[in-house]
Amino acid sequence: MALTVSLVGLFGLVLFFLLRSHTLGYGSAFIAGMFGFFLASTGAATPINQLATAVIDAIPSL
């Protein structure tokens, strides 16, 4: 768990700087994919899924 959380932090930080510098390419896609992969295995996965479901359910009522 501790290793997963630290990898999420590392990939999230790298992704933040890549997006901020507008550097897009294969490396950015890899970092984004790895960030999502490791984020899905943390405790944050359930609230993120609930938030996405709530947003999708709210769209038709707009």
Tab-separated table of N, CA and C in Angstrom:
chain	number	residue	atom	x	y	z
A	1	MET	N	0.825	-1.195	0.000
A	1	MET	CA	0.000	0.000	0.000
A	1	MET	C	0.862	1.249	0.000
A	2	ALA	N	1.898	1.283	0.843
A	2	ALA	CA	2.749	2.470	0.912
A	2	ALA	C	3.485	2.694	-0.403
A	3	LEU	N	3.914	1.609	-1.049
A	3	LEU	CA	4.591	1.740	-2.328
A	3	LEU	C	3.640	2.245	-3.391
A	4	THR	N	2.411	1.784	-3.381
A	4	THR	CA	1.419	2.213	-4.356
A	4	THR	C	1.104	3.690	-4.190
A	5	VAL	N	0.913	4.127	-2.959
A	5	VAL	CA	0.592	5.526	-2.714
A	5	VAL	C	1.751	6.417	-3.145
A	6	SER	N	2.982	6.002	-2.895
A	6	SER	CA	4.113	6.832	-3.299
A	6	SER	C	4.247	6.867	-4.816
A	7	LEU	N	3.935	5.777	-5.507
A	7	LEU	CA	3.968	5.790	-6.965
A	7	LEU	C	2.865	6.672	-7.522
A	8	VAL	N	1.696	6.676	-6.887
A	8	VAL	CA	0.619	7.574	-7.315
A	8	VAL	C	1.081	9.014	-7.180
A	9	GLY	N	1.712	9.331	-6.063
A	9	GLY	CA	2.225	10.689	-5.866
A	9	GLY	C	3.282	11.064	-6.889
A	10	LEU	N	4.198	10.145	-7.160
A	10	LEU	CA	5.258	10.405	-8.130
A	10	LEU	C	4.691	10.615	-9.527
A	11	PHE	N	3.834	9.694	-9.981
A	11	PHE	CA	3.259	9.833	-11.323
A	11	PHE	C	2.340	11.047	-11.409
A	12	GLY	N	1.627	11.341	-10.338
A	12	GLY	CA	0.778	12.534	-10.332
A	12	GLY	C	1.585	13.810	-10.438
A	13	LEU	N	2.704	13.867	-9.741
A	13	LEU	CA	3.569	15.041	-9.809
A	13	LEU	C	4.175	15.219	-11.198
A	14	VAL	N	4.662	14.117	-11.771
A	14	VAL	CA	5.235	14.185	-13.122
A	14	VAL	C	4.165	14.584	-14.129
A	15	LEU	N	2.963	14.027	-14.007
A	15	LEU	CA	1.871	14.367	-14.921
A	15	LEU	C	1.485	15.831	-14.780
A	16	PHE	N	1.476	16.347	-13.572
A	16	PHE	CA	1.163	17.757	-13.349
A	16	PHE	C	2.140	18.652	-14.090
A	17	PHE	N	3.435	18.363	-13.973
A	17	PHE	CA	4.428	19.200	-14.645
A	17	PHE	C	4.393	19.031	-16.159
A	18	LEU	N	4.090	17.838	-16.647
A	18	LEU	CA	3.964	17.639	-18.092
A	18	LEU	C	2.783	18.419	-18.654
A	19	LEU	N	1.672	18.401	-17.945
A	19	LEU	CA	0.504	19.148	-18.407
A	19	LEU	C	0.731	20.648	-18.306
A	20	ARG	N	1.448	21.069	-17.296
A	20	ARG	CA	1.719	22.493	-17.113
A	20	ARG	C	2.654	23.050	-18.185
A	21	SER	N	3.582	22.211	-18.631
A	21	SER	CA	4.533	22.671	-19.650
A	21	SER	C	4.032	22.396	-21.063
A	22	HIS	N	2.808	21.880	-21.193
A	22	HIS	CA	2.200	21.572	-22.495
A	22	HIS	C	3.046	20.609	-23.308
A	23	THR	N	3.723	19.699	-22.633
A	23	THR	CA	4.520	18.678	-23.297
A	23	THR	C	3.636	17.462	-23.503
A	24	LEU	N	3.207	17.251	-24.736
A	24	LEU	CA	2.336	16.124	-25.031
A	24	LEU	C	3.058	15.167	-25.953
A	25	GLY	N	2.920	13.918	-25.697
A	25	GLY	CA	3.571	12.910	-26.521
A	25	GLY	C	3.368	11.539	-25.915
A	26	TYR	N	4.160	10.575	-26.366
A	26	TYR	CA	4.031	9.213	-25.880
A	26	TYR	C	4.395	9.110	-24.404
A	27	GLY	N	5.369	9.858	-23.963
A	27	GLY	CA	5.760	9.837	-22.559
A	27	GLY	C	4.642	10.331	-21.655
A	28	SER	N	3.953	11.380	-22.076
A	28	SER	CA	2.843	11.902	-21.283
A	28	SER	C	1.706	10.896	-21.198
A	29	ALA	N	1.437	10.222	-22.300
A	29	ALA	CA	0.381	9.212	-22.291
A	29	ALA	C	0.748	8.062	-21.355
A	30	PHE	N	2.001	7.670	-21.354
A	30	PHE	CA	2.447	6.604	-20.456
A	30	PHE	C	2.304	7.025	-19.001
A	31	ILE	N	2.740	8.239	-18.687
A	31	ILE	CA	2.645	8.742	-17.313
A	31	ILE	C	1.186	8.811	-16.881
A	32	ALA	N	0.306	9.305	-17.756
A	32	ALA	CA	-1.113	9.395	-17.420
A	32	ALA	C	-1.707	8.003	-17.193
A	33	GLY	N	-1.341	7.056	-18.018
A	33	GLY	CA	-1.829	5.697	-17.856
A	33	GLY	C	-1.347	5.057	-16.566
A	34	MET	N	-0.078	5.233	-16.255
A	34	MET	CA	0.465	4.662	-15.022
A	34	MET	C	-0.147	5.338	-13.796
A	35	PHE	N	-0.378	6.652	-13.872
A	35	PHE	CA	-1.022	7.358	-12.772
A	35	PHE	C	-2.411	6.782	-12.522
A	36	GLY	N	-3.184	6.592	-13.573
A	36	GLY	CA	-4.517	6.023	-13.438
A	36	GLY	C	-4.481	4.597	-12.919
A	37	PHE	N	-3.522	3.811	-13.410
A	37	PHE	CA	-3.406	2.422	-12.981
A	37	PHE	C	-3.123	2.331	-11.488
A	38	PHE	N	-2.164	3.106	-11.011
A	38	PHE	CA	-1.827	3.043	-9.589
A	38	PHE	C	-2.876	3.736	-8.726
A	39	LEU	N	-3.532	4.753	-9.248
A	39	LEU	CA	-4.590	5.420	-8.490
A	39	LEU	C	-5.775	4.484	-8.290
A	40	ALA	N	-6.039	3.622	-9.258
A	40	ALA	CA	-7.155	2.690	-9.160
A	40	ALA	C	-6.945	1.655	-8.063
A	41	SER	N	-5.716	1.434	-7.659
A	41	SER	CA	-5.459	0.432	-6.622
A	41	SER	C	-5.333	1.054	-5.233
A	42	THR	N	-5.658	2.321	-5.081
A	42	THR	CA	-5.620	2.965	-3.767
A	42	THR	C	-7.033	3.100	-3.219
A	43	GLY	N	-7.138	3.651	-2.057
A	43	GLY	CA	-8.443	3.888	-1.446
A	43	GLY	C	-9.211	5.010	-2.112
A	44	ALA	N	-8.561	5.771	-2.968
A	44	ALA	CA	-9.224	6.881	-3.657
A	44	ALA	C	-10.078	6.406	-4.823
A	45	ALA	N	-9.979	5.144	-5.199
A	45	ALA	CA	-10.714	4.648	-6.362
A	45	ALA	C	-12.226	4.697	-6.148
A	46	THR	N	-12.699	4.331	-4.975
A	46	THR	CA	-14.141	4.306	-4.721
A	46	THR	C	-14.765	5.699	-4.771
A	47	PRO	N	-14.198	6.713	-4.092
A	47	PRO	CA	-14.796	8.050	-4.204
A	47	PRO	C	-14.723	8.621	-5.617
A	48	ILE	N	-13.665	8.311	-6.353
A	48	ILE	CA	-13.553	8.804	-7.726
A	48	ILE	C	-14.637	8.171	-8.587
A	49	ASN	N	-14.876	6.870	-8.422
A	49	ASN	CA	-15.940	6.195	-9.176
A	49	ASN	C	-17.311	6.751	-8.801
A	50	GLN	N	-17.529	7.028	-7.529
A	50	GLN	CA	-18.810	7.597	-7.094
A	50	GLN	C	-19.007	8.995	-7.658
A	51	LEU	N	-17.949	9.796	-7.701
A	51	LEU	CA	-18.037	11.138	-8.269
A	51	LEU	C	-18.349	11.081	-9.759
A	52	ALA	N	-17.672	10.194	-10.477
A	52	ALA	CA	-17.922	10.056	-11.916
A	52	ALA	C	-19.356	9.608	-12.172
A	53	THR	N	-19.852	8.680	-11.377
A	53	THR	CA	-21.227	8.217	-11.526
A	53	THR	C	-22.214	9.350	-11.243
A	54	ALA	N	-21.956	10.145	-10.221
A	54	ALA	CA	-22.840	11.262	-9.883
A	54	ALA	C	-22.862	12.291	-10.999
A	55	VAL	N	-21.715	12.580	-11.590
A	55	VAL	CA	-21.663	13.561	-12.677
A	55	VAL	C	-22.417	13.033	-13.895
A	56	ILE	N	-22.215	11.763	-14.223
A	56	ILE	CA	-22.897	11.179	-15.381
A	56	ILE	C	-24.406	11.147	-15.156
A	57	ASP	N	-24.834	10.845	-13.939
A	57	ASP	CA	-26.259	10.832	-13.639
A	57	ASP	C	-26.867	12.237	-13.641
A	58	ALA	N	-26.072	13.265	-13.348
A	58	ALA	CA	-26.571	14.630	-13.290
A	58	ALA	C	-26.664	15.279	-14.673
A	59	ILE	N	-25.947	14.783	-15.644
A	59	ILE	CA	-25.933	15.403	-16.981
A	59	ILE	C	-27.325	15.427	-17.632
A	60	PRO	N	-28.107	14.357	-17.607
A	60	PRO	CA	-29.422	14.425	-18.261
A	60	PRO	C	-30.379	15.424	-17.627
A	61	SER	N	-30.180	15.749	-16.367
A	61	SER	CA	-31.090	16.680	-15.702
A	61	SER	C	-30.693	18.135	-15.882
A	62	LEU	N	-29.697	18.409	-16.676
A	62	LEU	CA	-29.289	19.805	-16.900
A	62	LEU	C	-30.194	20.504	-17.857
